[in-house]
Coordinates of C-alpha atoms and ligand atoms in Angstrom, one line a residue:
M1 CA 16.6 17.8 9.2
K2 CA 13.3 16.4 7.9
N3 CA 10.5 15.8 10.6
I4 CA 9.1 13.0 9.9
S5 CA 5.7 11.3 11.3
V6 CA 5.4 7.7 11.1
L7 CA 1.7 6.5 11.1
G8 CA 1.8 2.5 12.1
S9 CA 5.3 2.6 13.1
T10 CA 4.8 -0.7 15.2
G11 CA 4.1 -2.5 11.8
S12 CA 6.3 -4.3 9.2
I13 CA 6.9 -0.9 7.3
G14 CA 6.9 1.3 10.4
K15 CA 9.8 -0.7 12.0
Q16 CA 11.6 -0.6 8.4
T17 CA 11.0 3.2 8.3
L18 CA 12.7 3.5 11.8
D19 CA 15.6 1.3 10.5
V20 CA 16.1 4.1 8.0
I21 CA 15.7 6.9 10.1
R22 CA 18.2 5.2 12.5
A23 CA 20.7 4.8 10.0
K24 CA 20.1 8.2 8.6
G25 CA 19.8 9.9 11.9
N26 CA 22.0 13.2 11.0
R27 CA 19.1 14.1 8.5
L28 CA 15.9 12.3 9.4
K29 CA 13.9 13.0 12.6
A30 CA 11.3 10.8 14.1
Y31 CA 8.8 14.0 15.1
A32 CA 5.8 12.0 15.5
L33 CA 5.1 8.0 16.2
C34 CA 1.8 6.5 16.1
A35 CA 0.2 2.9 16.3
D36 CA -3.3 1.2 17.3
S37 CA -2.5 -1.0 20.4
N38 CA 0.9 -2.2 20.6
A39 CA 1.8 -0.1 23.7
A40 CA 5.0 -1.7 24.7
L41 CA 6.7 -1.6 21.3
L42 CA 5.7 2.0 20.8
A43 CA 7.1 2.9 24.1
E44 CA 10.3 1.3 23.2
Q45 CA 10.4 3.3 20.1
A46 CA 9.8 6.3 21.6
N47 CA 12.4 5.8 24.4
E48 CA 14.8 5.3 21.9
F49 CA 13.7 7.9 18.8
M50 CA 12.5 10.5 21.5
P51 CA 9.7 11.9 19.2
K52 CA 8.0 15.1 20.3
V53 CA 4.5 13.3 19.9
V54 CA 3.3 9.9 20.4
G55 CA 0.0 8.6 19.3
I56 CA -2.2 5.4 20.1
A57 CA -5.6 4.9 18.6
N58 CA -6.5 2.1 21.3
G59 CA -7.4 4.3 24.1
E60 CA -7.3 1.3 26.8
K61 CA -3.6 1.1 25.9
Y62 CA -3.0 4.9 27.1
S63 CA -2.0 3.7 30.8
E64 CA 0.4 1.0 29.5
L65 CA 2.0 3.5 27.2
K66 CA 2.6 6.3 29.8
E67 CA 3.9 4.0 32.2
K68 CA 6.4 2.4 29.9
L69 CA 7.6 5.8 28.5
S70 CA 10.8 7.1 30.3
Y71 CA 10.2 10.8 29.1
S72 CA 7.1 12.8 28.6
P73 CA 6.4 13.8 25.0
E74 CA 3.0 15.1 24.1
I75 CA 0.6 12.0 23.8
I76 CA -2.7 11.7 21.5
V77 CA -5.0 9.0 22.5
G78 CA -8.2 7.7 20.7
K79 CA -9.4 7.0 17.1
N80 CA -8.0 10.3 15.6
A81 CA -4.4 9.8 16.7
A82 CA -3.5 9.1 13.3
C83 CA -5.2 12.1 11.7
D84 CA -3.8 14.3 14.4
C85 CA -0.2 13.0 14.4
G86 CA 0.1 13.4 10.4
G87 CA -1.6 17.0 10.5
L88 CA 1.1 18.2 13.0
D89 CA 2.4 21.8 11.7
E90 CA 6.1 21.1 12.4
V91 CA 5.9 17.7 10.2
D92 CA 7.7 17.9 6.8
L93 CA 6.9 14.6 5.6
V94 CA 3.9 12.1 6.9
I95 CA 4.6 8.3 6.3
N96 CA 1.5 6.2 6.0
A97 CA 2.2 2.7 7.2
V98 CA -1.0 1.9 8.8
S99 CA -2.7 -1.3 7.5
G100 CA -6.0 -1.2 5.5
V101 CA -8.8 1.5 4.8
A102 CA -7.7 2.9 8.5
G103 CA -5.2 4.9 7.1
F104 CA -7.6 6.9 4.7
E105 CA -8.9 9.6 7.1
A106 CA -5.3 10.4 8.1
I107 CA -3.9 10.9 4.8
A108 CA -7.1 12.5 3.8
L109 CA -6.3 14.9 6.3
A110 CA -2.6 15.3 5.8
R111 CA -3.2 16.2 2.0
W112 CA -5.8 19.0 2.9
K113 CA -3.2 20.1 5.2
R114 CA -0.6 20.1 1.9
K115 CA 1.9 17.7 3.8
L116 CA 4.0 15.7 1.8
I117 CA 2.7 11.9 2.2
A118 CA 4.9 9.1 1.7
S119 CA 2.7 6.0 1.4
A120 CA 3.0 2.3 1.7
N121 CA -0.9 1.7 2.0
K122 CA -2.9 1.4 -1.1
E123 CA -6.2 1.0 0.1
S124 CA -6.1 4.9 1.3
L125 CA -4.6 5.9 -2.0
I126 CA -7.4 4.5 -3.7
Y127 CA -10.2 5.8 -1.6
L128 CA -8.3 9.4 -1.5
K129 CA -8.4 9.5 -5.3
S130 CA -12.0 8.5 -5.4
I131 CA -13.0 12.0 -3.3
L132 CA -10.8 14.1 -5.5
T133 CA -12.6 15.9 -8.6
N134 CA -9.5 16.6 -10.2
P135 CA -8.5 14.0 -13.0
Q136 CA -4.6 14.9 -12.2
P137 CA -2.5 11.5 -11.0
L138 CA -2.5 11.5 -7.3
I139 CA 1.3 11.6 -7.2
H140 CA 1.3 15.5 -8.1
W141 CA -0.7 18.8 -6.9
P142 CA -2.8 20.2 -10.0
C143 CA 0.0 22.6 -10.0
G144 CA 2.8 20.0 -10.7
D145 CA 4.5 19.9 -7.3
L146 CA 4.9 16.5 -5.7
A147 CA 2.0 15.3 -3.2
I148 CA 2.7 12.0 -2.7
L149 CA 5.7 9.7 -2.8
P150 CA 5.0 5.9 -3.2
I151 CA 6.6 3.2 -0.9
D152 CA 5.0 0.3 -2.2
S153 CA 8.0 -1.4 -4.0
E154 CA 6.2 -1.4 -7.7
Q155 CA 5.1 2.0 -7.7
S156 CA 8.6 3.1 -6.2
A157 CA 10.0 1.5 -8.9
I158 CA 7.6 3.3 -11.6
F159 CA 8.3 6.2 -9.8
Q160 CA 11.8 5.9 -10.1
L161 CA 11.8 4.9 -13.7
I162 CA 9.9 7.9 -15.1
E163 CA 11.1 10.5 -12.5
G164 CA 13.0 13.0 -14.5
D165 CA 12.2 11.8 -18.1
P166 CA 11.8 14.9 -20.2
D167 CA 9.3 13.0 -22.4
I168 CA 7.0 12.6 -19.3
E169 CA 5.3 15.8 -18.2
N170 CA 4.5 15.7 -14.6
N171 CA 4.6 11.9 -14.6
M172 CA 1.2 11.9 -16.7
L173 CA 1.9 8.3 -17.8
D174 CA -0.8 7.8 -20.7
R175 CA -0.7 11.3 -22.3
N176 CA 3.3 10.7 -23.2
K177 CA 5.8 7.9 -24.5
I178 CA 4.5 5.2 -22.5
E179 CA 3.2 2.2 -23.9
S180 CA 2.1 0.4 -20.5
I181 CA 3.6 -0.1 -17.1
I182 CA 4.5 -4.0 -15.7
L183 CA 3.6 -4.7 -12.3
T184 CA 5.6 -7.7 -11.1
A185 CA 4.1 -10.2 -8.6
S186 CA 5.9 -12.6 -6.6
G187 CA 3.0 -15.3 -7.0
G188 CA 2.6 -15.8 -3.4
P189 CA 3.0 -19.3 -1.7
F190 CA 0.3 -21.0 -3.7
Y191 CA 1.1 -20.0 -7.3
N192 CA 1.9 -23.7 -8.3
M193 CA -0.7 -25.4 -6.3
P194 CA -3.3 -27.3 -8.4
I195 CA -6.7 -25.8 -7.7
E196 CA -8.2 -28.4 -6.3
K197 CA -6.1 -28.3 -3.6
M198 CA -6.5 -24.5 -2.6
C199 CA -9.8 -25.1 -0.8
D200 CA -7.9 -26.6 2.2
I201 CA -5.5 -23.7 2.6
T202 CA -5.2 -22.5 6.0
V203 CA -4.7 -19.3 7.6
E204 CA -1.2 -20.6 8.8
D205 CA -0.3 -21.7 5.2
A206 CA -1.3 -18.5 3.9
L207 CA 0.7 -16.4 6.7
K208 CA 3.7 -18.0 5.1
H209 CA 4.9 -15.6 2.6
P210 CA 7.9 -16.9 0.5
T211 CA 10.0 -13.4 0.0
W212 CA 8.4 -10.8 2.3
N213 CA 8.1 -10.7 5.9
M214 CA 4.9 -8.4 6.1
G215 CA 1.8 -7.7 8.3
K216 CA -1.1 -10.2 8.2
K217 CA -3.7 -8.4 5.9
I218 CA -1.0 -7.8 3.1
T219 CA 0.2 -11.4 3.5
I220 CA -3.2 -13.0 2.9
D221 CA -3.7 -10.3 0.2
S222 CA -0.4 -11.5 -1.5
A223 CA -1.6 -15.2 -1.4
T224 CA -5.0 -14.5 -3.0
L225 CA -3.2 -11.9 -5.6
F226 CA -5.6 -9.0 -4.2
N227 CA -2.3 -7.5 -3.1
K228 CA -1.5 -7.1 -7.1
G229 CA -5.5 -6.2 -7.6
L230 CA -4.9 -3.6 -5.2
E231 CA -1.8 -2.3 -6.7
I232 CA -3.1 -2.1 -10.3
L233 CA -5.7 0.6 -8.6
E234 CA -3.0 2.1 -6.6
A235 CA -1.1 2.5 -9.9
A236 CA -4.1 4.1 -11.8
C237 CA -4.7 6.3 -9.0
L238 CA -1.2 7.6 -8.3
F239 CA 0.1 7.7 -12.1
G240 CA -3.0 8.3 -14.0
L241 CA -3.4 5.5 -15.9
K242 CA -6.2 3.5 -17.5
H243 CA -6.6 -0.2 -17.5
D244 CA -5.0 -0.8 -20.7
K245 CA -1.9 0.7 -19.7
I246 CA -1.2 -1.6 -16.6
E247 CA 0.1 -5.1 -17.1
V248 CA 1.1 -7.8 -14.3
V249 CA 3.7 -10.5 -14.7
I250 CA 4.7 -13.3 -12.4
H251 CA 8.1 -13.0 -11.1
P252 CA 8.8 -15.2 -8.1
Q253 CA 12.4 -13.7 -7.3
S254 CA 11.1 -10.3 -6.3
V255 CA 14.4 -9.0 -7.8
V256 CA 12.7 -6.7 -10.8
H257 CA 10.2 -4.4 -8.7
S258 CA 8.4 -3.3 -11.8
M259 CA 9.0 -2.2 -15.3
V260 CA 7.8 0.6 -17.7
R261 CA 7.4 -0.1 -21.6
F262 CA 8.1 2.7 -23.8
T263 CA 6.3 3.3 -27.2
D264 CA 10.0 2.7 -29.1
G265 CA 10.2 -0.5 -27.9
N266 CA 12.5 -0.2 -24.9
V267 CA 11.7 -1.4 -21.3
K268 CA 13.3 0.1 -18.5
A269 CA 13.3 -2.3 -15.1
L270 CA 14.1 -1.4 -11.4
M271 CA 16.1 -3.8 -9.6
S272 CA 17.4 -4.5 -5.9
V273 CA 17.6 -6.9 -3.6
P274 CA 14.0 -7.7 -2.1
D275 CA 14.1 -5.2 0.7
M276 CA 11.5 -2.8 1.4
R277 CA 14.2 -0.4 3.0
G278 CA 15.0 0.5 -0.3
A279 CA 12.0 2.0 -1.6
I280 CA 11.5 3.1 1.9
Q281 CA 15.0 5.2 1.9
Y282 CA 14.4 6.5 -1.4
A283 CA 11.1 8.3 -0.3
L284 CA 12.7 9.5 2.9
T285 CA 15.7 11.1 1.3
Y286 CA 13.9 12.3 -1.7
P287 CA 15.0 13.9 -3.9
R288 CA 18.6 12.6 -2.8
R289 CA 20.0 9.1 -3.3
R290 CA 21.7 8.5 0.0
R291 CA 24.1 5.2 0.7
R292 CA 22.1 2.2 1.0
I293 CA 21.3 0.4 3.8
I294 CA 20.0 -2.7 2.2
D295 CA 22.4 -5.7 1.0
R296 CA 24.1 -5.0 -2.8
L297 CA 22.2 -6.9 -5.6
D298 CA 24.7 -9.6 -6.5
F299 CA 24.5 -10.8 -10.3
S300 CA 27.0 -13.9 -9.8
N301 CA 24.3 -16.3 -9.6
L302 CA 20.9 -14.7 -10.3
N303 CA 18.3 -16.2 -12.4
L304 CA 15.3 -14.3 -12.8
S305 CA 11.8 -15.8 -14.4
F306 CA 8.7 -14.0 -15.8
S307 CA 5.5 -15.4 -16.7
A308 CA 1.9 -14.7 -17.3
P309 CA -0.4 -14.7 -14.2
D310 CA -3.1 -17.1 -14.2
C311 CA -6.2 -15.2 -13.7
E312 CA -8.6 -18.2 -13.5
K313 CA -7.0 -19.7 -10.7
F314 CA -6.4 -16.2 -8.9
P315 CA -9.8 -14.1 -9.9
A316 CA -8.4 -10.9 -7.9
I317 CA -6.5 -9.7 -10.8
R318 CA -9.6 -9.7 -13.2
L319 CA -11.7 -8.4 -10.6
A320 CA -9.1 -5.4 -10.1
Y321 CA -9.6 -4.6 -13.9
D322 CA -13.3 -5.1 -13.9
A323 CA -13.5 -2.3 -10.8
L324 CA -11.0 -0.1 -12.8
R325 CA -12.8 -0.2 -16.0
E326 CA -16.1 1.2 -14.2
G327 CA -13.3 3.3 -12.1
R328 CA -15.7 5.2 -9.8
I329 CA -17.4 3.1 -7.2
L330 CA -16.2 -0.5 -7.7
P331 CA -12.4 0.4 -7.0
I332 CA -14.0 1.0 -3.4
V333 CA -16.1 -2.1 -3.2
Y334 CA -13.2 -4.2 -4.3
T335 CA -11.0 -2.8 -1.5
A336 CA -13.9 -2.7 1.3
A337 CA -15.3 -6.1 0.2
N338 CA -11.7 -7.9 0.2
E339 CA -10.6 -6.2 3.7
A340 CA -13.9 -8.1 5.1
A341 CA -13.2 -11.4 3.6
V342 CA -9.9 -11.5 4.6
E343 CA -10.9 -10.5 8.3
L344 CA -13.2 -13.7 8.1
F345 CA -10.6 -16.0 6.5
V346 CA -8.4 -14.9 9.5
K347 CA -11.3 -15.9 11.7
N348 CA -11.5 -19.5 10.1
Q349 CA -15.0 -18.4 9.1
T350 CA -14.8 -18.6 5.5
G351 CA -12.5 -20.5 2.8
F352 CA -9.4 -18.9 0.8
L353 CA -11.1 -19.5 -2.6
D354 CA -14.3 -18.0 -1.0
I355 CA -12.4 -14.3 -0.9
S356 CA -12.6 -13.6 -4.2
K357 CA -16.0 -15.2 -4.4
R358 CA -17.4 -12.5 -1.7
V359 CA -15.5 -9.8 -3.5
E360 CA -17.2 -10.7 -6.8
Y361 CA -20.6 -10.8 -5.1
A362 CA -20.2 -7.3 -3.5
M363 CA -19.5 -6.2 -6.9
N364 CA -22.5 -7.3 -8.6
K365 CA -24.5 -5.3 -6.1
T366 CA -26.1 -1.9 -6.9
Y367 CA -24.6 1.2 -5.1
T368 CA -26.0 4.6 -5.6
C369 CA -23.8 7.5 -5.1
K370 CA -24.3 10.9 -6.5
S371 CA -21.2 12.7 -5.5
M372 CA -18.3 11.0 -4.2
T373 CA -17.9 12.9 -0.7
I374 CA -16.0 11.0 2.1
D375 CA -19.5 10.2 3.8
A376 CA -20.7 8.6 0.5
I377 CA -17.7 6.7 -0.2
M378 CA -17.8 5.2 3.6
N379 CA -21.4 4.5 2.9
I380 CA -20.3 2.3 -0.2
D381 CA -17.5 1.0 2.1
R382 CA -20.0 -0.2 4.6
L383 CA -22.3 -1.7 2.1
A384 CA -19.7 -3.8 0.2
R385 CA -18.4 -5.1 3.6
I386 CA -22.2 -6.3 4.3
Y387 CA -22.4 -7.9 1.3
A388 CA -19.1 -9.4 1.2
T389 CA -19.8 -10.9 4.6
E390 CA -23.4 -11.9 4.2
W391 CA -22.5 -14.1 1.0
R392 CA -23.0 -17.8 1.0
D393 CA -21.9 -20.6 -1.2
S394 CA -25.5 -21.0 -2.7
V395 CA -26.1 -17.6 -3.7
Ligands
LIG401 P1 1.6 -4.2 9.9 O1 -0.2 -4.9 10.0 O2 2.2 -5.0 10.1 O3 1.4 -2.8 10.7 C1 0.3 -2.0 10.5 C2 0.4 -0.8 11.5 O4 -0.6 0.0 11.3 C3 0.9 -1.2 13.2 O5 1.8 -0.2 13.6 C4 -0.8 -0.8 13.8 O6 -0.5 -0.6 15.3 C5 -1.0 0.5 12.9 N1 -2.6 0.6 12.9 C6 -3.3 -0.1 12.5 N2 -4.9 0.7 12.7 C7 -4.1 1.9 13.3 C8 -5.1 2.9 13.6 N3 -6.4 3.2 13.3 N4 -4.4 4.2 14.1 C9 -2.9 4.2 14.1 N5 -2.5 3.1 13.8 C10 -2.7 2.1 13.5 O7 1.2 -3.9 8.4 P2 2.3 -3.7 7.1 O8 3.3 -2.9 7.8 O9 2.6 -4.8 6.7 O10 1.7 -2.6 6.1 C11 1.0 -1.6 6.4 C12 1.1 -1.0 4.8 O11 1.7 -1.0 4.0 C13 -0.5 -1.8 4.4 O12 -1.5 -1.0 3.6 C14 0.5 -2.5 3.3 O13 -0.7 -3.0 2.1 C15 1.2 -1.5 2.9 N6 2.6 -2.4 2.3 C16 3.5 -3.2 3.2 C17 4.6 -4.0 2.6 C18 5.5 -4.8 3.7 O14 6.2 -5.5 3.1 N7 5.0 -4.9 4.9 C19 5.0 -3.7 1.4 C20 4.3 -2.9 0.6 C21 2.9 -2.3 1.0 P3 -0.6 -2.0 16.3 O15 0.9 -2.5 15.9 O16 -0.4 -1.4 17.4 O17 -1.8 -2.9 15.8
LIG402 MG1 3.9 -4.0 -3.4

């Protein structure tokens, strides 16, 4: 039995993680569940899965949670709830399904405690990589043991495609037989919209994703293509890749989750129906494959298309490559400035097209940082958010 701590259990990935645990209950145990504010759903989940520990970050929700629980688990309250739930001694696998940078400290602590982490959250992987002095890919401990299992479907695909390949030592991709990895992107709801019309995009429009049903932040990021930009940075961190080894291709059907281009000309692709529970199950049951809970991929009438991304209309991709070329401070600035700009957009305080302008503005500022400690990168994060927020159309 694997003891699992689900950080962000009430969100889109968290709920789907619990679907997998429900289906594979003879092998997987929800040992701890943690959320921010949704006490009602957290209590409902706890009453079903009976975890030993329940964490809630928003202290004001404690009484509601306590009142709705039908048993007496240990309850952890306050902003460190995710850190504490991820660091529990009895936990074998920590699922990072918290949204945004909020997941960072919890996985930094879980890693420090040498826990195996399965992360859907890309922002916190980018931050985690920046504080590590060892140049190894994030996916492995320096000794070669697995440290992180990717849940993000693209990274899970890359991992599944290279895992066990005798030519790839420790998944160190660019030292071996890999020409590049190819991340697929759905393109989001506005991919074919003329740029002149894109300034009228409302929050409501942007929250309707054609393929995936996800949390607010990642849905907006999918519409701007910042999600793919973050995945470029995430892939670089996880697999130890330079910017010239990462390609992006638009693939609206989201059936091919990503590809690996080998130097001998062969390209491997990983396919399944677009359902995150496929990647989540792979991480939860790793290293074994267990019977699917997702639908079978039907090839009887399947048309797949691929095209190059439009980096003029969607600057998020170009800016991500710029951040990766610098590779030290700019990945943090890119991530933090985007999060701040998305917060303004969802509050109707900035336009859709201004999100990338705010990020570019923050990236063009000067940051000083001698060594990449947690305090130092959180200071860069704070400054980048201030710059992204202060941007005005005239600057
Ligand atoms: P959601 O917004 O749906 O869920 C976020 C979860 O995090 C909620 O449970 C929320 O609790 C919890 N949370 C937020 N802040 C804290 C905190 N400080 N402490 C503890 N819990 C907290 O997001 P998604 O599930 O869509 O995404 C989660 C992550 O996975 C993101 O980083 C995203 O990029 C990534 N991802 C998501 C995919 C998807 O299909 N959804 C696909 C690939 C990656 P509450 O409900 O109480 O607010
Ligand atoms: Mg993804």
